Coordinates of C-alpha atoms in Angstrom, one line a residue:
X231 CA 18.6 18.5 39.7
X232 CA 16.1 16.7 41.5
X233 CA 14.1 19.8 42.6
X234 CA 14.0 20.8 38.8
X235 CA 13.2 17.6 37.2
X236 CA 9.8 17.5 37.4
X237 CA 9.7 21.1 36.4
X238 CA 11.9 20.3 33.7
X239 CA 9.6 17.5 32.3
X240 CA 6.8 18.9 32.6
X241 CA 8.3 22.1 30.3
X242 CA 9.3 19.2 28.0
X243 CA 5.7 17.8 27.7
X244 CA 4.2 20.8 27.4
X245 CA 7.0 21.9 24.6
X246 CA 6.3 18.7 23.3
X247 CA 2.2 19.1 22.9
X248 CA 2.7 22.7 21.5
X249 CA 4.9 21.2 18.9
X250 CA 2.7 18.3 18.3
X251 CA -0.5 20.7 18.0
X252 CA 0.9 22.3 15.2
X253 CA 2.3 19.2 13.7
X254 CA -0.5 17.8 14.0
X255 CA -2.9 21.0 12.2
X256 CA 0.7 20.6 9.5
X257 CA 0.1 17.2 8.9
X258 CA -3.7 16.3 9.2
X259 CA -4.5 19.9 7.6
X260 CA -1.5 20.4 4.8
X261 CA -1.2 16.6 4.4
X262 CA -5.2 15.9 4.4
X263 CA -5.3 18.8 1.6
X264 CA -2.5 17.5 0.1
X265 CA -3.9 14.4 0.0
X266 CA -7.2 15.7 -1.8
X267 CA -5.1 17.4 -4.5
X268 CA -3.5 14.1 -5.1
X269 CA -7.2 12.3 -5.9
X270 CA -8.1 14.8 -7.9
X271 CA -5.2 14.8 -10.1
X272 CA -5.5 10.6 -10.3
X273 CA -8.9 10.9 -11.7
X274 CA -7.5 13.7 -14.2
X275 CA -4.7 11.9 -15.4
X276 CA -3.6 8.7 -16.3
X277 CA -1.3 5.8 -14.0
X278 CA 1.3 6.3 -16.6
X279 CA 1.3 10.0 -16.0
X280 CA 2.1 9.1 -11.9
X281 CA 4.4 6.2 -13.2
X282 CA 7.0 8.9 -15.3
X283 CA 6.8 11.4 -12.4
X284 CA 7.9 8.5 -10.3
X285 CA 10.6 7.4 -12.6
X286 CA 12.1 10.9 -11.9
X287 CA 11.5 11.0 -8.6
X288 CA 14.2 8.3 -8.4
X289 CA 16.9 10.9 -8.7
X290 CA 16.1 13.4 -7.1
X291 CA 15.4 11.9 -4.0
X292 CA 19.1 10.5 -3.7
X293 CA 20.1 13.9 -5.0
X294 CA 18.1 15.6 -1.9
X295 CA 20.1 13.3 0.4
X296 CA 23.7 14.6 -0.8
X297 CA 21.9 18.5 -0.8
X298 CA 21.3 17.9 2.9
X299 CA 24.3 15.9 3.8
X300 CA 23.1 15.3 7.2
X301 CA 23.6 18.7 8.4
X302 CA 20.4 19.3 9.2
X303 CA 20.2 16.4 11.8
X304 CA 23.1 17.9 13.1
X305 CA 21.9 21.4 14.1
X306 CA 18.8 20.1 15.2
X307 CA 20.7 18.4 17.6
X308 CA 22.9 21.4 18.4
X309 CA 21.9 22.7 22.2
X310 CA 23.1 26.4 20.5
X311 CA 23.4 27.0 16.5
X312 CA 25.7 29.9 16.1
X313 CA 25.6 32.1 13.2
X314 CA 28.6 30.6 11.5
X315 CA 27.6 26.7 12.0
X316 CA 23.9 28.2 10.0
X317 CA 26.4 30.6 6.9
X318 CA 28.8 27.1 6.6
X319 CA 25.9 24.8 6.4
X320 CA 23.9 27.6 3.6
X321 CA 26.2 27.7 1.6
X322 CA 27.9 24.2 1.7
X323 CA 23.9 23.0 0.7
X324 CA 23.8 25.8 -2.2
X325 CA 26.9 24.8 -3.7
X326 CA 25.9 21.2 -3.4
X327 CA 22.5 21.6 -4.9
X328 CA 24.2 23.7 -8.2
X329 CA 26.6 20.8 -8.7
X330 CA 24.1 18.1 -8.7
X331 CA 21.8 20.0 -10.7
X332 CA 24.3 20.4 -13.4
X333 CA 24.6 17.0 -13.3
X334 CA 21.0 16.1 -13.7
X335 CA 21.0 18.4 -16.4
X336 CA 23.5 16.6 -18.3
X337 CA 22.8 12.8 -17.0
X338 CA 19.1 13.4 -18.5
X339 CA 19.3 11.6 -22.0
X340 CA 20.6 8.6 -20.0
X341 CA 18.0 8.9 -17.4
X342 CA 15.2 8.8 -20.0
X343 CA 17.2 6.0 -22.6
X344 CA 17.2 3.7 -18.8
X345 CA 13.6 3.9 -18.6
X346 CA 12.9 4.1 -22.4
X347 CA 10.9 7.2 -21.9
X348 CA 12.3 10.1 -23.6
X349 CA 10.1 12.5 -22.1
X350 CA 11.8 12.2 -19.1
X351 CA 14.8 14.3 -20.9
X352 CA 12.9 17.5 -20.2
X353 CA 11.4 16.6 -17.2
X354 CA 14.6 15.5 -15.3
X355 CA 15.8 19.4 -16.4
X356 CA 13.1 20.9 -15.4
X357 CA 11.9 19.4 -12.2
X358 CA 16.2 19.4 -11.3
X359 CA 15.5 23.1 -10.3
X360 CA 13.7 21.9 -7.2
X361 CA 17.0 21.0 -5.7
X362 CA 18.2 24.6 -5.6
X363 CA 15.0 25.9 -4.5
X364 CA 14.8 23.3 -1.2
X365 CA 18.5 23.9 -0.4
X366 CA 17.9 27.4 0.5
X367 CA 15.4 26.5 2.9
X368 CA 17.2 24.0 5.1
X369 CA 18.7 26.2 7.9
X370 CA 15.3 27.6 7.9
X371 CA 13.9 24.4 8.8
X372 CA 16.5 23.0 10.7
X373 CA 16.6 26.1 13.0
X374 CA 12.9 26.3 13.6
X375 CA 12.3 22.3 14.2
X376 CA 15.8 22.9 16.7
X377 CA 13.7 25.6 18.9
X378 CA 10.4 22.9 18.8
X379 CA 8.7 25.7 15.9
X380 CA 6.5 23.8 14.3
X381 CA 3.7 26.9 13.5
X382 CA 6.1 28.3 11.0
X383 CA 6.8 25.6 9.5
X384 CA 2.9 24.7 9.1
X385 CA 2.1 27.8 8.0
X386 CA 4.7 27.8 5.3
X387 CA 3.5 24.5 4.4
X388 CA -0.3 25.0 3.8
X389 CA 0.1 27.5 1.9
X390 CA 2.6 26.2 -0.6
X391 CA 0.5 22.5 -0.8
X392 CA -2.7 24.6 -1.0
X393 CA -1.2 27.3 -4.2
X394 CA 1.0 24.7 -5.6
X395 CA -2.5 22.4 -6.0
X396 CA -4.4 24.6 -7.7
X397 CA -1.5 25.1 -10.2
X398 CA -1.2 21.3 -10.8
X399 CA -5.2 21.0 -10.8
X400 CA -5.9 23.2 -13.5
X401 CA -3.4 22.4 -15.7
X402 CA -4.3 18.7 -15.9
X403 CA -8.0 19.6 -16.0
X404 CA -6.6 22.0 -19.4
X405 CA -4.9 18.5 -20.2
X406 CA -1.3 19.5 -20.1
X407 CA -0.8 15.8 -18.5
X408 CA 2.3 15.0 -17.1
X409 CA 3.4 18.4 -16.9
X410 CA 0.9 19.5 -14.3
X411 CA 2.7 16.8 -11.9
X412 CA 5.8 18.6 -12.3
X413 CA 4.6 22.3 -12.6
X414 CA 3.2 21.1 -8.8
X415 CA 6.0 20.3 -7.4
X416 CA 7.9 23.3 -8.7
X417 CA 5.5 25.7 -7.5
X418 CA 5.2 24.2 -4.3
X419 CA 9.2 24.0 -3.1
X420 CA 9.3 27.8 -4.8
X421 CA 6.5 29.0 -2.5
X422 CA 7.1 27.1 0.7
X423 CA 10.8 28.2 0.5
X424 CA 10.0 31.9 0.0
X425 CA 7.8 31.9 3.1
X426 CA 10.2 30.1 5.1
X427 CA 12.3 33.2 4.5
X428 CA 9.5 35.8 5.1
X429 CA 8.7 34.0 8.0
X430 CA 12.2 33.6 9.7
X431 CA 14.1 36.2 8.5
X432 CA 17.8 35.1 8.2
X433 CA 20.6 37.1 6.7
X434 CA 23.9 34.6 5.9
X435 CA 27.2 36.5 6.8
X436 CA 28.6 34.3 3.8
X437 CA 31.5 32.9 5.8
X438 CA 32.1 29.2 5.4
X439 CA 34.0 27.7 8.9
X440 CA 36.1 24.9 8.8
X441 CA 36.0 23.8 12.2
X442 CA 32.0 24.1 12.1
X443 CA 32.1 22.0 8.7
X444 CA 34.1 19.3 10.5
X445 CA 31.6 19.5 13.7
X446 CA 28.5 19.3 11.7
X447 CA 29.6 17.1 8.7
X448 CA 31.9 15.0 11.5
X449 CA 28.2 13.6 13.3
X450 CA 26.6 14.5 9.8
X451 CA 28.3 12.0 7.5
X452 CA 27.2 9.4 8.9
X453 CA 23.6 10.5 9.1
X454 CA 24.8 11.1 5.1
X455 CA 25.7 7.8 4.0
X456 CA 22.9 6.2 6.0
X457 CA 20.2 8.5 4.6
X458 CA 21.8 8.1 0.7
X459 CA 21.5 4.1 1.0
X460 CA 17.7 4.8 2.7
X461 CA 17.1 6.4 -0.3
X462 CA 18.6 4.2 -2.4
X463 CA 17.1 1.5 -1.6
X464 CA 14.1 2.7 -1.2
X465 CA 13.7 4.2 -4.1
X466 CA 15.4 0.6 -5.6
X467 CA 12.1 -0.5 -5.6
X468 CA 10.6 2.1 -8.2
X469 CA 14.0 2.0 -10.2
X470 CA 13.4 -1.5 -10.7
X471 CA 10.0 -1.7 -11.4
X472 CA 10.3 1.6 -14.0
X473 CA 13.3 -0.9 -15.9
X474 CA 11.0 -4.2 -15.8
X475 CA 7.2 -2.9 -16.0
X476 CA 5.3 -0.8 -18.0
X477 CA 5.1 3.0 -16.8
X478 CA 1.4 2.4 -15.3
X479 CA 2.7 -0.4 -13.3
X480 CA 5.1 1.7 -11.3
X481 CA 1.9 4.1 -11.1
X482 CA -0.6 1.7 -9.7
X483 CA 2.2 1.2 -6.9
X484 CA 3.5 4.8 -6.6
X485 CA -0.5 5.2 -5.7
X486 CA -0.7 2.7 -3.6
X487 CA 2.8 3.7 -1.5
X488 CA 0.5 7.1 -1.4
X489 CA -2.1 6.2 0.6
X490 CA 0.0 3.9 2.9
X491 CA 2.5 7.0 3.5
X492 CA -0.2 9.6 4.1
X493 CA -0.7 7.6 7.3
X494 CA 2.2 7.3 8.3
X495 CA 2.9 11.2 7.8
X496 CA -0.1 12.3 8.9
X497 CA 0.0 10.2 12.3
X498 CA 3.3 8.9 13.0
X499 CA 5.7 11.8 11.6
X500 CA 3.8 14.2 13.7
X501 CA 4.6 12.4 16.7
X502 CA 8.6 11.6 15.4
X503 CA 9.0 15.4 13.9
X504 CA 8.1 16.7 17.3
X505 CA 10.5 14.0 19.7
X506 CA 13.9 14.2 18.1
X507 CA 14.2 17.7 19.3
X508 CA 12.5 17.5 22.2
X509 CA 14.1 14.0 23.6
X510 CA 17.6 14.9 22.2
X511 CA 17.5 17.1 25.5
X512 CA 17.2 13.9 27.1
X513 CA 20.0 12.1 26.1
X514 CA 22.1 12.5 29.2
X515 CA 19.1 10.8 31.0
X516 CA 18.4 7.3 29.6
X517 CA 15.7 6.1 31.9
X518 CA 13.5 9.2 31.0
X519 CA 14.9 8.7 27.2
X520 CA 13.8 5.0 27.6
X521 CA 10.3 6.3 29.3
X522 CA 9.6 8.8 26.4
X523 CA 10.7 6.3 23.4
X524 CA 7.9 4.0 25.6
X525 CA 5.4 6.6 25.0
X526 CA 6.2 7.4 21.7
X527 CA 5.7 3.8 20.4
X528 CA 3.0 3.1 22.7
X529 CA 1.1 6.6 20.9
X530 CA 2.2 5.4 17.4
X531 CA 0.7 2.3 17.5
X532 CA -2.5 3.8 18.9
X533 CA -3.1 5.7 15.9
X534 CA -1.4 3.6 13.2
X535 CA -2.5 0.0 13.8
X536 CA -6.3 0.8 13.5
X537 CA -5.7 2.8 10.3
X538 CA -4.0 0.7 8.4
X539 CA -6.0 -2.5 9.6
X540 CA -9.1 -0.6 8.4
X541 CA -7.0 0.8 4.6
X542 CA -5.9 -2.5 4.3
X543 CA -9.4 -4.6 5.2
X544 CA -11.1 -2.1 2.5
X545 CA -8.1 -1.3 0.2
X546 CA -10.6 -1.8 -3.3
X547 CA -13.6 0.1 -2.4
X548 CA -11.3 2.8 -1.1
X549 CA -9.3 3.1 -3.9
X550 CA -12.6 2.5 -6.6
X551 CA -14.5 5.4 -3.9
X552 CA -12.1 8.1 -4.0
X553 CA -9.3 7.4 -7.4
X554 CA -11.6 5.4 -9.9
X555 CA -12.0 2.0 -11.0
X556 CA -9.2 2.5 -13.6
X557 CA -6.9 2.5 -10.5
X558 CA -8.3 -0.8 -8.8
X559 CA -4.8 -2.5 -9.8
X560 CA -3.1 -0.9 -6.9
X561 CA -5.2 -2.4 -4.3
X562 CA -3.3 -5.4 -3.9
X563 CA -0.2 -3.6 -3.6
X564 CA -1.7 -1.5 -1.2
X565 CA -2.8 -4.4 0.9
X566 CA 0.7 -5.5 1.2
X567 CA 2.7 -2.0 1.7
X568 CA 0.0 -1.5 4.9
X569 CA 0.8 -4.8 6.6
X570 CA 5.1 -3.6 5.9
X571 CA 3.8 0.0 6.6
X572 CA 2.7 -1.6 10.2
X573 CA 6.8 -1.8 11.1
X574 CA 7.8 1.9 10.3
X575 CA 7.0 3.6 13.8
X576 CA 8.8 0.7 15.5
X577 CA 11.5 0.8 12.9
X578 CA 11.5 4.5 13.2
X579 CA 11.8 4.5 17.4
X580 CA 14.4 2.6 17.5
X581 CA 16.6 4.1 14.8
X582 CA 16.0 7.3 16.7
X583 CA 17.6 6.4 19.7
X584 CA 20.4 5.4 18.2
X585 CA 20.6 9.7 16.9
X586 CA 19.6 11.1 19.9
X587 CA 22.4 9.2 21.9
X588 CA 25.1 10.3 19.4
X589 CA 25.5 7.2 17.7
X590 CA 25.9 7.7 14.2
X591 CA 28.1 5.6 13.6
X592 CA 25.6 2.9 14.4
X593 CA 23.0 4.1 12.3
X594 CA 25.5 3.6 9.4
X595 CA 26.3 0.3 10.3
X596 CA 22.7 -0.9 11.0
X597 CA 21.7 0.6 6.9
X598 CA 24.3 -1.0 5.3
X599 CA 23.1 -4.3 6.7
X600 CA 19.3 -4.0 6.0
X601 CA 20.3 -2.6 2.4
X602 CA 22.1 -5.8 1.3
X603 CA 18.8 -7.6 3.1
X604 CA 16.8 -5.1 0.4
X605 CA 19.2 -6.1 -2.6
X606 CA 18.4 -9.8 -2.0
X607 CA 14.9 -9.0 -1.7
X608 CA 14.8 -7.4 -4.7
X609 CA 17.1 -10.4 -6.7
X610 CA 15.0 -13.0 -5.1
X611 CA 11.4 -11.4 -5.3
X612 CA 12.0 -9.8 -9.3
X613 CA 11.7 -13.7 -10.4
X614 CA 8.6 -13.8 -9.2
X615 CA 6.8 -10.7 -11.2
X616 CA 5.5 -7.7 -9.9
X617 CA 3.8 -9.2 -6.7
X618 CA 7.0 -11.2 -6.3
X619 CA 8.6 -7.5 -5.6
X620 CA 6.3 -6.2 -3.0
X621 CA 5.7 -9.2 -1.3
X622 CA 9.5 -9.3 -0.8
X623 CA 9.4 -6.1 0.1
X624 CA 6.5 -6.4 3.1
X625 CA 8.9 -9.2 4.4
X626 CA 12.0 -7.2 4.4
X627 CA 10.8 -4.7 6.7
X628 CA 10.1 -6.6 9.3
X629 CA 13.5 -8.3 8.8
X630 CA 15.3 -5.1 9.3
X631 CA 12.7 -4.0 12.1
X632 CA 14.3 -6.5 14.0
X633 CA 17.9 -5.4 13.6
X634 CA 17.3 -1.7 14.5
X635 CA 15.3 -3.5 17.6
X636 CA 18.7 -5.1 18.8
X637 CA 20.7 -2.1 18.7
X638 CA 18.7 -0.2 20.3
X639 CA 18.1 -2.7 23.0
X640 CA 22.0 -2.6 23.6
X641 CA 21.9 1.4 24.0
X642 CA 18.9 1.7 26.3
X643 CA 17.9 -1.3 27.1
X644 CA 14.7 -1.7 25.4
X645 CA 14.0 -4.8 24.7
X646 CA 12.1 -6.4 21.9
X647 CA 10.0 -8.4 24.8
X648 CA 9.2 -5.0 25.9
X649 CA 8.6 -3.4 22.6
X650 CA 6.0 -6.1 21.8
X651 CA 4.3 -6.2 25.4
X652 CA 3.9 -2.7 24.7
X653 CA 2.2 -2.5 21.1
X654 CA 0.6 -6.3 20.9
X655 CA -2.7 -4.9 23.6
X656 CA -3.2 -2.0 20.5
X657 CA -2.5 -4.6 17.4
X658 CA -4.7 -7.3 18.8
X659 CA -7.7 -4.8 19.4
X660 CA -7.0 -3.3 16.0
X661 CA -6.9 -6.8 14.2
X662 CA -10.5 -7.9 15.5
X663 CA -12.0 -4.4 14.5
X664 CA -10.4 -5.5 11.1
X665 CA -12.5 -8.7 10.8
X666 CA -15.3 -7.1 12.2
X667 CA -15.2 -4.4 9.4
X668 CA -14.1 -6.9 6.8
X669 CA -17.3 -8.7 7.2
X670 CA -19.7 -6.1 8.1
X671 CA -19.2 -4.6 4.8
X672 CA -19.8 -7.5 2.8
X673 CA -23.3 -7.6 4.5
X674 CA -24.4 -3.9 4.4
X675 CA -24.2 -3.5 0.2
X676 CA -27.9 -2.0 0.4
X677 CA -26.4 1.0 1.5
X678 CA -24.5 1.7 -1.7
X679 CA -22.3 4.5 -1.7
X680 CA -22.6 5.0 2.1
X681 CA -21.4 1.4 3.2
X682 CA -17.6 2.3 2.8
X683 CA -18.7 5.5 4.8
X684 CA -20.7 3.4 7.5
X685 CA -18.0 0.6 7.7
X686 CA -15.5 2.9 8.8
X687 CA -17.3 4.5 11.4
X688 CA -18.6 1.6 12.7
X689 CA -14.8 0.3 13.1
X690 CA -13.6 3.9 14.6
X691 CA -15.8 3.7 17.0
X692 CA -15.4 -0.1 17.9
X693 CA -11.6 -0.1 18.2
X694 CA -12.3 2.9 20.8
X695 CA -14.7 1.4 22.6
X696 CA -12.6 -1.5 23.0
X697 CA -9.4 0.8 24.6
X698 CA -12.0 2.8 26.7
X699 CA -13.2 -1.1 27.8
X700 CA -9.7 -2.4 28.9
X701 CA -8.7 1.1 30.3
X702 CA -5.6 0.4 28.3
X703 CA -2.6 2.8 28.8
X704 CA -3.0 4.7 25.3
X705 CA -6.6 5.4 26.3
X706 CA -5.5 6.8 29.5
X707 CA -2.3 8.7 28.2
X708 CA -4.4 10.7 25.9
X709 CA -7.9 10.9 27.9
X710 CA -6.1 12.1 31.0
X711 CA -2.6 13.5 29.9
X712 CA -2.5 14.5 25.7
X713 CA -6.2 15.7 25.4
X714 CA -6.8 17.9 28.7
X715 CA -3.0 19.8 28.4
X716 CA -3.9 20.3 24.1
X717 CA -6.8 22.0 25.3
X718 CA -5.5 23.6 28.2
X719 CA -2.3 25.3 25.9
X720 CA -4.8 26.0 23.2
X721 CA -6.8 28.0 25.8
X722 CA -3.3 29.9 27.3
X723 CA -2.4 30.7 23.2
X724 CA -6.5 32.8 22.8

């Protein structure tokens, strides 16, 4: 064991970089595009348009949780899927998605008398396809993310963001409205599913296991009931603000949650969809389990903190630059959801460990708390108006940041001390660049169109200079470790 070790991590780093290499071309290529698409559409359509899609949303997103049913953090997690654990988990997903779809499909009238938009009828029908369409992809992705594939995956997914954009692009430029929102969405689960299949071929031998139901859904049910009240509440925030406020409310902060969670996809996820497999090989080993969560964070913040100092600092121009003026509303809101966007990685990490070690259970526990902390939130903040909502909301996260903190601490001894000697060197250099940038743009207006574009440079390249400065660890770890292996796999793979 000792003679392999190092051989052994340094398979896992290197399995590690590969994955993040294409997780990374997935996310800042797929994500960036997708990204594009979404600005386009915005100055096409109207915040209402985004507000009614969002309305939707609602439901399908908790419907999603019960297609999945945690069974696809389970065979990630499996050392060995068999054939039979991947048939029992197809079709328990299929079956699952053609329930809930019925379901939809009759709950719809209510859906749209809720929200007092009967549109929303046809829409809920329509879009509830998209269930039975994702289900059949999940052992797909499940087995693939299991064997740290990641270029499938990407490959599948650029395509189907690239198509499906073109779809929703023209038919909002030919003015079919809302419509081309949900004709988007459609085409894109349709596509990206099909290639999934043509990419990992997979025949199901259409046997469903009981003992490999009660060994998936056994760890899985948990991982069920904790993702269902994720979803819940945090999709409780939408449902509310559909009820209370006008449909181009929930828009302005649909938008505004858009930008905050493309950098968090594009940054963090890359770095979280690429550990869970990797460090759940670990979980036998808790000092190197504790050593990679320590990199993980330390990485995170490296790229997050900066970001969304600098989307936060310029939130108006951003938005007015790339969406319109008619969307300036949601700059305030998407001032707030960067400063509670600043707690997901750490949030993230530490639920994480909690997975990898097996503890379910825990993770159940630890949701049902912070969701009751959400429901007050939402009581207490609704009194105070739309801003009443999301501030609430900002200081909720970091209420239940601190909880999944002291669980994880009692599993691997990590402690918050720790956790915030490690990330406070990156959010202090991050936070000055922000002042810097805050004020450099309100000085440099002669520039025009060009300042936004300058500003943001010029605060890049501080906030590196500053890490390069302090030879901080991040620096280092990607200078010295993450940069020369990328290039020297990238190299191996011509």
């Amino acid at each position: 064991m000792g003679n392999n070790a190092p051989q052994e991590e340094r398979s896992l780093i290197d399995r590690s970089l590969t994955g993040m290499l294409w997780v990374s071309l997935d996310k800042l290529g797929g994500s960036g595009i997708n990204f594009l698409i979404t600005i386009l559409l915005a100055r096409l359509l109207f915040p209402a348009d985004f507000g009614i899609v969002a309305m939707a949303m609602v439901f399908f997103e908790l419907s999603s949780v019960f297609v999945e049913s945690g069974f696809s953090t389970a065979l990630i997690r499996e050392r060995e899927i068999s054939a039979l654990d991947k048939s029992t988990t197809f079709l328990f997903n299929l079956v699952t998605s053609v329930v809930l779809y019925v379901a939809l499909f009759l709950c719809a009238p209510l859906i749209a008398s809720f929200f007092e938009e009967p549109v929303l009828t046809a829409i809920v029908r329509v879009m509830g396809l998209n269930l039975i369409v994702e289900a059949l992809a999940i052992v797909q992705t499940s087995s693939l993310s299991q064997q740290v594939d990641f270029k499938t995956q990407a490959k599948a997914r650029f395509v189907a963001i690239v198509l499906s954009g073109v779809v929703g692009v023209t038919m909002a430029y030919q003015g079919y409205g809302v419509w081309a929102l949900v004709a988007r969405i459609l085409v894109g689960a349709a596509i990206h599913t099909a290639l999934l299949w043509k990419f990992s071929p997979w025949v199901p031998i259409m046997a469903f296991s009981k003992a490999s139901f009660n060994k998936l859904f056994g760890f899985g049910s948990k991982i069920l009931l904790a993702a269902l009240l994720d979803k819940l509440f945090s999709q409780a925030y939408k449902l509310v603000i559909g009820k209370f406020f006008a449909a181009a409310t929930l828009g302005f902060y649909a938008q505004a949650a858009v930008f905050v969670n493309m950098v968090i996809n594009t940054l963090f996820r890359t770095i979280q969809t690429v550990s869970y497999p990797v460090l759940s090989k670990l979980q036998d080993d808790k000092p190197r389990l504790k050593g990679g969560y320590r990199m993980i964070l330390k990485l995170s913040s490296f790229v997050i903190f900066p970001v969304l100092v600098l989307l936060g600092v310029l939130a108006l121009p951003i938005i007015e630059a790339l969406i319109g003026a008619k969307w300036a509303p949601a700059a305030p809101y998407l001032q707030l959801l960067c400063i509670a966007g600043a707690t997901h990685h750490m949030t993230s990490v530490n639920l994480n460990v909690l997975l990898v070690l097996g503890r379910s259970d825990l993770s159940l526990k630890l949701e049902v708390i912070k969701k009751v902390n959400i429901a007050i939130a939402i009581v207490i903040g609704l009194r105070y108006g739309m801003m009443g909502l999301v501030v609430g909301e900002v200081i909720v996260t970091y209420v239940n940041m601190l909880i999944n903190v002291f669980y994880a601490k009692m599993l691997l001894r990590y402690t918050l001390l720790e956790q915030l000697r490690d990330i406070l060197p990156t959010l202090m250099m991050s936070l000055l660049v922000g002042i810097a940038v805050h004020f450099l743009y309100g000085a440099m207006h002669g520039l025009g169109h060009w300042n936004l574009v300058v500003t943001v440079a010029v605060g890049g390249a501080a906030y590196l200079l500053l890490h390069r400065l302090v030879r901080s660890e991040e620096w280092r770890m990607v200078v010295e470790v993450v940069i020369p292996r990328s290039l020297k796999l990238i190299r191996a793979r011509k």
